[in-house]
Amino acid sequence: DPSSVDGFLRKFSVLNLSRRRDSAGSVASKPAATDLSTGGGGNVFVYSMLHDILSRSYTVRFTGHSETFADMITEGMQQIYATLGFAAAWTGNTQSVDAQSQVNVVLFAAKLEKIAPPELTESFLRYLPKSTASCYLSGLVSLRLRDYTGASDFFVNAGVAYGQVGEGIRDGVDLQHVLPKAVLDSGLAFSYYDHVAELFETVRQFSLVSRFSHLALQALQEESQLETSELAADVQREWQQKLWFKIFYAELERNSYEQAYMAMMANPDQKQQLGCLRHLISVLCEREGGVATLCRLSFPGLHEHVEENLLFKARHSDLLAKPNYFRILYSFHVYRGNYRNAASAMYQYARRLAALMLHTGDVQRILVEQGQALLACVNGLSLVDAQYAWVVVGRQQGAADSIEVADADDSYIRRKRRRIAIGRYDSSSSSQGQDIDIVELADVRREYTLCMARITLGTTFQEMFSRNVLLEPEDVVALYVKTGMYDSALSFAKAFGLKLDYILTTLAKKCLELSVTQSAKAQREQTPDAFWSNVGIRDSAGTPSERAWRLLRYYLDLEEPTEKNDQRYRLLVADTILGAENDSVLAPWLSSLLLLRCPQDLVRLCLRNGCVTEGAEFLLQHINTLRGQMASTAVAKTTRGVWLPYQLLDQTMGILDDAVTRFEEAVEKIKDAKKQGGSDADMKRLKSLFRSYRERLASLQRLRTDLRTAFDQYMVIAARESRDISEIIAA
């Protein structure tokens, strides 16, 4: 009944099959209409996915032969099925499917891939005949399903459309119906593979990006080698730059540094190559294990650019942050055996740290870092030939033109630094020219020694870690001695060319101080703990006093070999001991060596400190030694070393005569006092004093007699030797 049909159609036109709020998880298309009766309050009509595809992409034309609504639906679906070729495709009768129907099915599948769930599209594609287009669509679906290996295989199979058709791929519907227009306009295989690489790049599958970029490069090379190729050279070069650049970043993202390096080196565009180089250096410096790779790579033709880039980053980076580009630059140079440039990098780093120390509170940390940098610089310059063991640095504002060092005679001189002006030192500086300093290995060693002194002394003197502390070398030596670190004091003094007088005299006084202290416990209490850690006595036994004397002897043997005639430091120590208030005597190990090497200086030293008896005895021993030498030495070998200085003998005899006279007068006075009498205590004291002075007087008189006798015998031998020498000279 037509009227009943019309009534059904009117009811169906206002029938809503689904009325709900849209949700992100819906597989339906975007809403096609809004419920106006609610004023657009958020409730929308949601249609099925199939409805969206059909309504947007296909047109149904009714012939008018259908009398019922069911017939109309059947007729419309038959038209769509015929257009798509579903009937033949689903029944397996592929021979009855014409080319246009195949295209329509593929186009339908492409639309389905864009809006349908990937599982649904994957199921639909299984029923389609295999072709390059269906393989391409299957690859897109696999991408959405995160089956990247399967997607890669599908895309490779689809790529045979640009070459020989592979087994299992049906010829017919090809990629031209599903590829983007930009890829179709190129019409070449490398454009397709580049498109696939971009698809994998969107899902961050960089290994597959690199694979398809390599395939694109291979296809580009094959295309350029064809005689019929119409590809221009500049276009080919542009594509090569693009593809190598893409491979570089893909390999870098997957931490394949060597492959990224090879891609960078293969890039024909130098500007782009340098950009890749800067990025590669940054990545390698920031990632774990990258510095070793950076040092290992050879960079042919780009070595200078690598150095400039690292140096630029080092100069403009935070010194206390990671990565430390100065250390990386040092490693880079050391790996290549360029120790001088490595030392230069570390010295510049140390200077930057010294400037930073004035503006930050963590001075101790910076001092440690600076010490390590200076030590690395010393190590680097020590491996270079002595004539090249120096680095070039820009002159600092207010830097001194000279430094004070000691010469070979221990006298202080001022040595000018080598100063050169050669235009611009730092190409990044805006100045038109800058003076530079030549810093030698010895200068670096002094800076390192001073830095380590601040670190070592800072544990005891916290002011060493203040920002504006100014230390003179003499101050450091005094602080070392005060804390008992004599080893460090000696090393520091020798590094700066300072005299060792203060160190040795202070140690000698310390030995005398310990000698008058009876208790070993008291001796240890009045000595700093660091004193017992010095090398000379670290493992030695004995009382603290004995160990201190042993340390003094160790230093004297170390600084003055016993075979030297010039025993300046031993004489200095002897002068300190003889001048002490406790009437100390020289130890045999000290006096015997001085008597052997410089007896005249020893005698004068004793006379100057009022030790008349000791001086006369040393002179007597010296005269006897000379007599023995003159008696056993041939005239031809006689030298000035065996002749006695008469002035010294006269001086000694004069002082000795005065001493004898004074003691004789003292003895007479004591006798007179005894004659006058007094209390028993006074008489006892005078008696003891008389005995002591009389013994002392007898000793001086005997010594004077022995000295005169020895001198007379010496003069006889000397006169004979002089006469023989005169005859030899006259002949």
XYZ file of C-alpha atoms in Angstrom:
731
model
C 0.000 0.000 0.000
C 1.675 3.282 -1.094
C 0.083 5.256 1.719
C 1.440 2.936 4.339
C 4.870 3.147 2.738
C 4.788 6.939 2.848
C 3.844 6.831 6.494
C 6.747 4.512 7.234
C 9.128 6.843 5.428
C 7.897 9.865 7.386
C 8.425 8.042 10.654
C 11.852 6.750 9.541
C 12.999 10.256 8.614
C 12.765 11.422 12.223
C 14.021 8.193 13.754
C 17.373 8.515 15.618
C 19.281 5.236 15.748
C 21.889 6.606 18.165
C 21.651 9.683 20.321
C 24.570 10.137 22.753
C 27.474 12.389 23.549
C 30.471 12.102 21.290
C 33.507 10.434 22.834
C 37.130 10.147 21.884
C 36.894 6.353 21.854
C 34.122 6.195 19.243
C 34.911 4.543 15.946
C 32.262 6.682 14.268
C 32.973 9.641 12.065
C 32.588 13.233 13.014
C 28.966 14.269 13.749
C 26.987 14.989 10.650
C 24.180 16.953 12.311
C 23.277 18.743 15.528
C 20.012 18.389 17.406
C 18.542 21.856 16.934
C 15.619 21.164 19.243
C 17.936 21.317 22.219
C 19.591 24.515 21.068
C 22.948 22.848 20.462
C 23.354 21.923 24.100
C 25.924 19.218 23.424
C 23.789 16.278 22.299
C 24.733 15.318 18.747
C 23.661 12.770 16.196
C 26.361 10.148 15.748
C 26.259 8.154 12.553
C 28.043 4.933 11.736
C 31.410 4.783 10.002
C 29.900 3.100 6.972
C 27.269 5.844 6.718
C 30.045 8.451 6.768
C 32.007 6.766 3.996
C 28.986 6.209 1.767
C 27.424 9.612 2.279
C 30.656 11.481 1.584
C 32.170 9.392 -1.195
C 29.414 7.556 -3.096
C 26.120 8.619 -4.791
C 23.127 6.287 -5.035
C 20.662 6.858 -7.886
C 17.211 5.279 -7.559
C 15.542 4.202 -10.822
C 11.987 4.445 -9.476
C 11.252 0.760 -10.019
C 11.385 0.036 -6.309
C 7.977 0.172 -4.764
C 8.942 -0.376 -1.155
C 11.606 1.031 1.141
C 13.286 -2.356 1.442
C 13.581 -2.562 -2.326
C 15.116 0.919 -2.380
C 17.775 -0.128 0.143
C 18.514 -3.298 -1.774
C 18.843 -1.403 -5.035
C 21.192 1.171 -3.501
C 23.457 -1.456 -1.969
C 23.586 -3.350 -5.251
C 24.782 -0.198 -6.972
C 27.490 0.340 -4.361
C 28.539 -3.313 -4.499
C 28.749 -3.149 -8.252
C 30.805 0.028 -8.072
C 33.234 -1.473 -5.605
C 33.330 -4.909 -7.194
C 32.651 -6.584 -3.855
C 30.551 -9.386 -5.257
C 33.349 -10.767 -7.408
C 36.032 -10.062 -4.895
C 34.314 -11.811 -1.992
C 33.238 -14.812 -4.055
C 36.825 -15.386 -5.223
C 35.928 -14.738 -8.891
C 38.771 -12.305 -9.423
C 38.710 -12.737 -13.205
C 35.335 -11.047 -13.412
C 36.614 -7.973 -11.562
C 37.426 -5.244 -14.047
C 40.239 -2.749 -13.539
C 37.942 0.065 -12.473
C 36.337 -2.095 -9.829
C 39.766 -2.969 -8.453
C 40.620 0.690 -8.267
C 37.335 1.423 -6.502
C 37.975 -1.278 -3.925
C 41.467 0.074 -3.259
C 40.126 3.610 -2.939
C 37.515 2.352 -0.503
C 40.234 0.588 1.503
C 42.274 3.823 1.530
C 39.300 5.722 2.948
C 38.723 2.941 5.425
C 42.377 3.123 6.546
C 42.059 6.797 7.380
C 38.989 6.633 9.608
C 38.485 3.030 10.661
C 40.201 1.191 13.477
C 43.388 -0.463 12.174
C 42.117 -3.927 13.109
C 39.057 -3.484 10.917
C 41.083 -2.185 8.007
C 43.554 -5.036 8.382
C 40.711 -7.571 8.192
C 39.279 -5.886 5.143
C 42.642 -5.840 3.315
C 42.972 -9.616 3.726
C 40.119 -10.122 1.259
C 41.640 -7.946 -1.426
C 43.903 -9.247 -4.187
C 47.576 -8.576 -3.432
C 49.002 -5.561 -5.198
C 51.494 -2.823 -4.570
C 48.656 -0.554 -3.458
C 47.280 -3.073 -0.953
C 50.810 -3.661 0.367
C 51.247 0.071 0.867
C 47.917 0.293 2.726
C 48.862 -2.744 4.821
C 52.073 -0.943 5.717
C 50.106 2.092 6.904
C 47.846 -0.148 8.976
C 50.859 -1.906 10.508
C 52.250 1.481 11.462
C 49.057 2.232 13.365
C 49.242 -1.200 14.987
C 52.893 -0.521 15.924
C 54.056 -3.534 13.974
C 57.009 -1.670 12.523
C 58.839 -4.710 11.179
C 55.738 -5.833 9.312
C 55.168 -2.292 8.054
C 58.741 -2.210 6.747
C 58.209 -5.457 4.833
C 54.943 -4.212 3.326
C 56.523 -0.952 2.190
C 59.451 -2.806 0.631
C 57.041 -5.077 -1.250
C 55.088 -2.062 -2.393
C 58.281 -0.522 -3.724
C 58.529 -3.114 -6.499
C 56.039 -0.972 -8.391
C 59.075 1.068 -9.398
C 60.985 -1.953 -10.669
C 60.602 -5.631 -11.287
C 57.422 -7.131 -9.817
C 58.189 -9.579 -7.063
C 56.682 -12.989 -6.543
C 53.242 -12.925 -4.923
C 52.530 -9.350 -5.949
C 49.777 -9.137 -8.511
C 50.226 -6.733 -11.367
C 47.328 -4.405 -11.821
C 46.346 -1.807 -9.256
C 49.540 0.085 -8.337
C 50.660 2.794 -5.995
C 49.447 5.688 -8.086
C 45.982 5.393 -6.555
C 47.057 5.608 -2.901
C 50.278 7.635 -2.762
C 50.304 11.341 -1.848
C 50.330 13.765 -4.764
C 53.843 15.051 -3.990
C 55.243 11.539 -4.333
C 53.250 10.864 -7.494
C 54.524 14.053 -9.136
C 58.096 12.821 -8.811
C 57.340 9.426 -10.255
C 60.734 8.075 -9.119
C 61.583 5.367 -6.640
C 63.800 7.496 -4.365
C 60.860 9.847 -3.790
C 58.737 6.907 -2.629
C 61.386 5.593 -0.247
C 61.916 9.087 1.151
C 58.161 9.298 1.764
C 58.243 5.985 3.653
C 61.225 7.208 5.700
C 59.204 10.256 6.726
C 56.346 7.976 7.820
C 58.686 6.087 10.131
C 60.158 9.363 11.348
C 56.737 10.429 12.654
C 56.664 7.343 14.882
C 60.360 7.752 15.843
C 61.544 4.480 14.325
C 64.929 5.842 13.362
C 66.480 2.524 12.379
C 63.823 2.174 9.670
C 64.232 5.835 8.746
C 67.882 5.114 8.063
C 67.045 1.933 6.118
C 64.593 3.567 3.729
C 66.791 6.631 3.338
C 69.582 4.320 2.223
C 67.165 2.665 -0.201
C 66.278 6.109 -1.501
C 69.969 6.901 -2.013
C 70.463 3.610 -3.837
C 67.492 4.322 -6.084
C 68.780 7.851 -6.695
C 72.164 6.507 -7.758
C 70.587 3.955 -10.094
C 68.396 6.634 -11.610
C 71.329 8.954 -12.225
C 73.274 6.182 -13.968
C 70.567 5.552 -16.566
C 71.275 6.954 -20.009
C 67.682 8.064 -20.308
C 67.715 9.823 -16.947
C 66.380 13.371 -17.002
C 67.464 14.071 -13.434
C 69.499 17.290 -13.280
C 72.797 17.320 -11.442
C 71.721 20.034 -9.015
C 68.509 18.164 -8.234
C 70.461 14.994 -7.621
C 72.858 16.852 -5.314
C 69.941 18.404 -3.427
C 68.375 14.987 -2.892
C 71.692 13.558 -1.704
C 72.051 16.349 0.846
C 68.518 15.776 2.097
C 68.844 12.009 2.398
C 72.302 12.007 4.021
C 71.070 14.648 6.461
C 68.094 12.453 7.335
C 70.331 9.406 7.802
C 72.656 11.437 10.023
C 69.927 12.476 12.445
C 68.308 9.043 12.414
C 71.560 7.280 13.303
C 72.326 9.891 15.918
C 68.962 9.359 17.581
C 69.582 5.631 17.816
C 73.095 6.207 19.269
C 74.835 4.800 16.203
C 77.567 7.420 16.315
C 79.866 5.816 13.763
C 77.046 5.507 11.223
C 76.035 9.112 11.879
C 79.653 10.163 11.392
C 79.823 8.311 8.065
C 76.592 9.966 6.917
C 77.986 13.371 7.847
C 81.222 12.758 5.960
C 79.275 11.563 2.892
C 77.137 14.711 2.759
C 78.265 16.699 -0.333
C 77.172 20.063 1.067
C 79.965 21.560 3.174
C 77.737 24.038 4.993
C 75.312 21.305 5.983
C 78.254 19.071 6.875
C 79.606 21.661 9.318
C 76.150 22.015 10.848
C 76.005 18.254 11.340
C 79.496 18.347 12.819
C 78.470 20.888 15.453
C 75.423 18.833 16.367
C 77.437 15.595 16.455
C 80.000 17.143 18.809
C 77.275 18.419 21.139
C 75.556 15.048 21.265
C 78.760 13.076 21.796
C 79.876 15.401 24.584
C 76.559 15.184 26.401
C 75.874 11.462 26.151
C 77.568 8.772 28.194
C 80.443 7.164 26.363
C 80.315 9.715 23.583
C 83.645 11.381 24.377
C 85.540 8.159 23.679
C 83.835 7.949 20.294
C 84.624 11.593 19.579
C 88.309 10.997 20.240
C 88.326 7.830 18.167
C 86.828 9.372 15.012
C 89.379 10.778 12.572
C 87.448 13.723 10.996
C 89.569 14.033 7.829
C 89.501 17.613 6.616
C 87.425 18.704 9.612
C 89.987 18.385 12.405
C 90.451 22.140 12.780
C 86.698 22.687 12.844
C 86.378 20.135 15.657
C 89.052 21.927 17.698
C 87.479 25.343 17.082
C 84.049 24.051 18.041
C 85.260 22.445 21.254
C 87.309 25.517 22.165
C 84.334 27.802 21.527
C 82.101 25.661 23.727
C 84.793 25.547 26.413
C 85.156 29.326 26.511
C 81.426 29.980 26.660
C 80.219 27.172 28.917
C 79.732 26.951 32.660
C 83.035 25.729 34.079
C 81.431 23.828 36.940
C 78.676 22.203 34.861
C 78.770 19.021 32.821
C 79.979 18.314 30.252
C 83.334 19.995 30.845
C 84.495 20.971 27.361
C 88.024 21.838 28.499
C 88.508 18.280 29.709
C 86.997 16.928 26.492
C 89.349 19.082 24.430
C 92.263 17.812 26.520
C 91.240 14.187 25.878
C 90.804 14.908 22.167
C 94.364 16.239 21.866
C 95.933 13.566 24.059
C 94.340 10.791 21.972
C 96.057 12.252 18.917
C 99.398 12.712 20.680
C 99.184 16.511 20.565
C 100.338 16.996 24.134
C 101.201 20.660 23.780
C 97.698 21.650 22.666
C 96.299 19.416 25.388
C 98.418 21.260 27.956
C 97.288 24.590 26.514
C 93.632 23.617 26.960
C 94.197 22.683 30.591
C 96.130 25.869 31.311
C 93.362 28.021 29.855
C 90.929 26.056 32.006
C 93.033 26.766 35.101
C 93.093 30.483 34.290
C 89.335 30.575 33.841
C 88.954 28.872 37.214
C 91.250 31.427 38.840
C 89.029 34.217 37.514
C 85.895 32.375 38.617
C 87.321 31.986 42.120
C 86.976 35.721 42.669
C 83.190 35.570 42.179
C 82.061 32.322 43.799
C 82.014 31.101 47.361
C 83.058 27.478 46.752
C 86.761 28.274 46.621
C 87.903 24.881 47.890
C 86.170 22.999 45.085
C 87.565 25.373 42.472
C 91.071 25.054 43.929
C 90.917 21.281 43.624
C 89.711 21.557 40.029
C 92.405 24.118 39.253
C 95.083 21.882 40.755
C 93.986 18.980 38.570
C 94.033 21.196 35.483
C 97.523 22.504 36.214
C 98.792 18.989 36.904
C 97.411 17.827 33.552
C 99.160 20.784 31.924
C 102.442 19.837 33.588
C 102.073 16.240 32.429
C 101.367 17.341 28.876
C 104.325 19.718 28.646
C 106.616 17.143 30.258
C 106.004 14.865 27.267
C 107.070 17.559 24.796
C 110.637 18.351 23.791
C 112.155 20.876 26.192
C 112.422 23.623 23.567
C 108.675 23.382 22.898
C 107.533 22.961 26.500
C 105.518 26.192 26.667
C 102.002 27.402 25.942
C 100.640 30.668 24.606
C 97.962 32.514 26.587
C 96.444 35.943 26.414
C 97.908 38.500 28.769
C 95.676 39.133 31.759
C 94.811 42.634 32.863
C 97.356 43.910 35.389
C 99.664 40.916 34.973
C 103.259 41.496 36.004
C 105.918 41.759 33.330
C 108.422 39.776 35.397
C 108.606 37.198 38.148
C 111.120 36.815 40.981
C 113.179 33.632 40.987
C 116.546 32.559 42.366
C 119.569 32.053 40.177
C 122.263 29.407 40.492
C 123.984 31.362 43.279
C 120.774 31.597 45.337
C 120.608 35.344 44.757
C 117.241 36.738 43.741
C 116.825 38.125 40.243
C 113.817 39.250 38.246
C 113.252 37.327 35.049
C 111.084 38.976 32.429
C 108.357 36.919 30.885
C 108.567 36.443 27.168
C 106.028 38.818 25.690
C 104.842 38.857 22.097
C 102.236 40.959 20.312
C 100.948 39.187 17.194
C 97.638 40.782 16.387
C 94.481 39.154 17.583
C 94.900 36.214 19.912
C 91.249 35.250 20.259
C 89.271 35.390 17.032
C 86.081 35.719 19.021
C 87.322 38.849 20.730
C 86.332 42.259 19.494
C 89.740 43.712 20.251
C 92.050 44.510 17.374
C 95.083 43.068 19.109
C 96.132 41.450 22.347
C 99.471 40.813 23.990
C 100.184 37.198 24.777
C 102.434 35.482 27.298
C 104.708 32.531 26.745
C 104.192 30.368 29.828
C 106.931 27.792 30.277
C 106.818 24.464 32.056
C 108.613 25.834 35.122
C 105.997 28.588 35.450
C 103.162 26.069 35.319
C 104.873 23.938 37.933
C 105.110 26.946 40.255
C 101.423 27.729 39.806
C 100.524 24.115 40.519
C 102.718 24.069 43.624
C 101.119 27.243 44.953
C 97.614 25.900 44.265
C 98.354 22.653 46.088
C 99.836 24.620 48.982
C 96.552 26.457 49.446
C 94.640 23.180 49.398
C 97.002 21.473 51.853
C 97.288 24.381 54.255
C 93.553 25.056 54.044
C 92.867 22.096 56.320
C 94.670 23.975 59.109
C 94.280 27.593 58.064
C 90.752 28.170 56.767
C 91.681 31.611 55.461
C 93.433 29.806 52.579
C 89.954 29.265 51.109
C 88.971 32.915 51.130
C 88.461 34.629 47.777
C 91.000 37.432 47.962
C 93.856 35.700 49.761
C 97.273 36.841 48.567
C 100.168 34.510 49.314
C 103.830 35.210 48.871
C 106.078 32.168 48.454
C 107.901 32.994 51.687
C 104.572 32.991 53.535
C 103.760 29.518 52.281
C 107.155 28.204 53.425
C 106.631 29.708 56.877
C 103.173 28.106 57.174
C 104.498 24.735 56.086
C 107.248 24.936 58.710
C 104.796 26.010 61.360
C 102.658 22.931 60.760
C 105.723 20.639 60.713
C 105.441 19.743 56.997
C 109.125 20.135 56.181
C 108.966 17.914 53.105
C 106.366 20.188 51.551
C 108.293 23.274 52.616
C 111.464 22.040 50.901
C 109.630 21.075 47.699
C 107.844 24.408 47.573
C 111.007 26.414 48.221
C 112.921 24.592 45.485
C 110.042 25.032 43.025
C 110.124 28.797 43.545
C 113.918 29.021 43.754
C 113.876 30.118 47.392
C 116.753 29.632 49.793
C 116.441 26.845 52.319
C 118.013 28.821 55.174
C 114.792 29.414 57.087
C 113.681 25.788 56.826
C 116.943 24.262 57.992
C 117.628 26.753 60.782
C 114.099 26.349 62.113
C 114.472 22.573 62.057
C 117.827 22.862 63.847
C 116.219 24.981 66.561
C 113.455 22.398 66.849
C 116.077 19.698 67.373
C 117.756 21.749 70.112
C 114.392 22.379 71.737
C 113.594 18.675 71.832
C 117.063 17.843 73.117
C 116.639 19.890 76.310
C 113.243 18.328 76.982
C 113.721 15.229 79.096
C 110.418 13.425 78.683
C 109.675 11.721 75.347
C 105.977 12.352 75.946
C 106.613 16.070 76.365
C 108.760 16.062 73.244
C 105.904 14.561 71.228
C 103.313 16.915 72.694
C 105.232 20.017 71.675
C 105.634 18.801 68.094
C 102.869 18.940 65.401
C 101.556 15.558 64.251
C 102.498 16.311 60.643
C 106.149 16.481 61.675
C 106.330 12.713 62.137
C 104.969 12.095 58.638
C 108.008 13.516 56.863
C 109.774 10.981 54.680
C 113.083 11.016 56.502
C 111.643 9.790 59.833
C 108.307 8.256 58.886
C 109.402 4.692 59.616
C 112.379 5.332 61.901
C 112.651 4.357 65.562
C 114.040 6.248 68.545
C 113.036 9.102 70.774
C 111.430 12.200 69.235
C 114.708 14.090 69.714
C 116.737 11.428 67.927
C 114.248 11.278 65.067
C 114.348 15.058 64.675
C 118.149 15.079 64.426
C 117.907 12.213 61.965
C 115.507 14.263 59.804
C 117.900 17.224 59.833
C 120.774 15.021 58.727
C 118.566 13.496 56.005
C 117.785 16.931 54.552
C 121.440 18.026 54.666
C 122.562 14.869 52.848
C 119.784 15.401 50.350
C 120.543 19.028 49.573
C 124.353 18.976 49.940
C 126.223 15.861 48.845
C 129.081 15.017 51.151
C 131.621 15.188 48.325
C 130.991 18.908 47.794
C 133.520 21.333 49.250
C 130.894 24.029 49.602
C 128.894 23.012 52.660
C 126.849 26.171 53.035
C 123.779 24.612 54.650
C 125.809 22.501 57.097
C 127.720 25.605 58.156
C 124.410 27.397 58.609
C 123.103 24.621 60.835
C 126.376 24.548 62.772
C 126.156 28.307 63.300
C 122.590 27.864 64.647
C 123.688 25.128 67.057
C 126.784 26.966 68.313
C 124.821 30.164 68.783
C 122.169 28.512 70.947
C 121.821 29.559 74.571
C 122.186 26.056 75.969
C 125.886 25.682 74.990
C 125.214 22.854 72.547
C 128.058 21.104 70.816
C 128.243 19.917 67.252
C 127.349 16.303 66.592
C 130.266 14.190 65.279
C 128.464 13.472 61.975
C 128.300 17.214 61.347
C 131.669 18.413 62.655
C 133.698 15.619 61.018
C 132.329 16.399 57.566
C 132.834 20.147 58.002
C 136.381 19.535 59.206
C 137.019 17.465 56.112
C 135.440 19.772 53.526
C 135.714 23.307 54.934
C 137.858 23.307 58.128
C 138.791 26.962 57.981
C 135.134 28.019 57.806
C 134.398 25.745 60.751
C 137.162 27.325 62.850
C 135.992 30.849 62.051
C 132.430 29.829 62.907
C 133.518 28.578 66.336
C 135.536 31.720 67.040
C 132.647 33.958 66.002
C 130.289 32.201 68.456
C 132.819 32.326 71.342
C 133.665 28.611 71.244
C 137.408 29.128 71.606
C 138.282 25.630 72.769
C 136.291 23.951 69.994
C 137.803 26.285 67.392
C 141.352 25.662 68.593
C 140.819 21.903 68.677
C 139.418 21.923 65.122
C 142.394 23.993 63.984
C 144.816 21.606 65.654
C 143.190 18.646 63.895
C 143.361 20.526 60.630
C 147.081 21.304 61.024
C 147.845 17.668 61.797
C 145.888 16.618 58.738
C 147.820 19.107 56.571
C 151.123 17.813 57.931
C 150.167 14.303 56.936
C 149.126 15.425 53.473
C 152.307 17.422 52.919
C 154.473 14.520 54.043
C 152.773 12.063 51.670
C 152.195 14.349 48.672
C 154.791 14.765 45.944
C 155.997 18.276 45.262
C 154.614 18.262 41.731
C 151.129 17.542 43.060
C 151.175 20.107 45.844
C 148.277 22.527 45.579
C 147.023 25.501 47.497
C 144.592 23.278 49.338
C 147.324 22.075 51.733
C 148.535 25.488 52.786
C 147.422 26.879 56.139
C 145.983 30.416 56.273
C 148.366 32.179 58.650
C 145.888 34.913 59.418
C 143.436 32.364 60.807
C 146.194 30.803 62.904
C 147.251 34.163 64.294
C 143.642 35.013 65.087
C 143.121 31.708 66.887
C 146.324 32.008 68.859
C 145.458 35.553 69.842
C 141.996 34.606 71.099
C 143.444 31.582 72.866
C 146.085 33.711 74.608
C 143.368 36.122 75.744
C 141.355 33.227 77.125
C 144.361 31.883 79.011
C 145.046 35.324 80.437
C 141.424 35.760 81.570
C 141.387 32.363 83.257
C 144.712 33.073 84.997
C 143.283 36.299 86.364
C 140.128 34.496 87.438
C 142.162 31.839 89.259
C 144.172 34.520 91.115
C 140.974 36.275 92.162
C 139.561 33.018 93.509
C 142.771 32.446 95.481
C 142.512 35.930 96.996
C 138.892 35.288 97.938
C 139.837 32.037 99.624
C 142.548 33.798 101.649
C 140.019 36.292 102.924
C 137.955 33.460 104.320
C 134.212 33.225 104.792
C 131.445 30.852 105.732
C 131.746 27.145 105.152
C 129.300 27.305 102.224
C 131.227 30.118 100.585
C 134.505 28.338 101.058
C 133.069 25.163 99.604
C 131.742 27.034 96.566
C 135.068 28.828 96.053
C 136.911 25.563 96.299
C 134.741 23.949 93.623
C 135.007 27.003 91.410
C 138.780 27.118 91.845
C 139.124 23.474 90.863
C 136.953 24.003 87.757
C 138.799 27.135 86.584
C 142.187 25.577 87.224
C 141.248 22.529 85.101
C 139.929 24.797 82.400
C 143.084 26.871 82.493
C 145.272 23.788 82.294
C 143.282 22.559 79.317
C 143.683 25.871 77.494
C 147.388 26.040 78.225
C 147.896 22.493 77.023
C 145.884 23.205 73.895
C 147.910 26.350 73.234
C 151.152 24.434 73.617
C 150.006 21.635 71.302
C 148.832 24.158 68.742
C 152.171 26.025 68.762
C 154.113 22.784 68.512
C 152.001 21.570 65.602
C 152.331 24.923 63.916
C 156.125 24.938 64.287
C 156.328 21.471 62.754
C 154.041 22.584 59.974
C 156.232 25.608 59.261
C 159.325 23.418 58.918
C 157.615 21.213 56.340
C 156.079 24.214 54.603
C 159.437 25.984 54.344
C 161.042 22.906 52.797
C 158.147 22.444 50.346
C 158.255 26.113 49.403
C 162.006 25.915 48.692
C 161.564 22.828 46.530
C 158.738 24.472 44.631
C 160.812 27.615 44.097
C 163.650 25.540 42.665
C 161.256 23.721 40.356
C 159.805 27.023 39.119
C 163.303 28.528 38.648
C 164.422 25.488 36.668
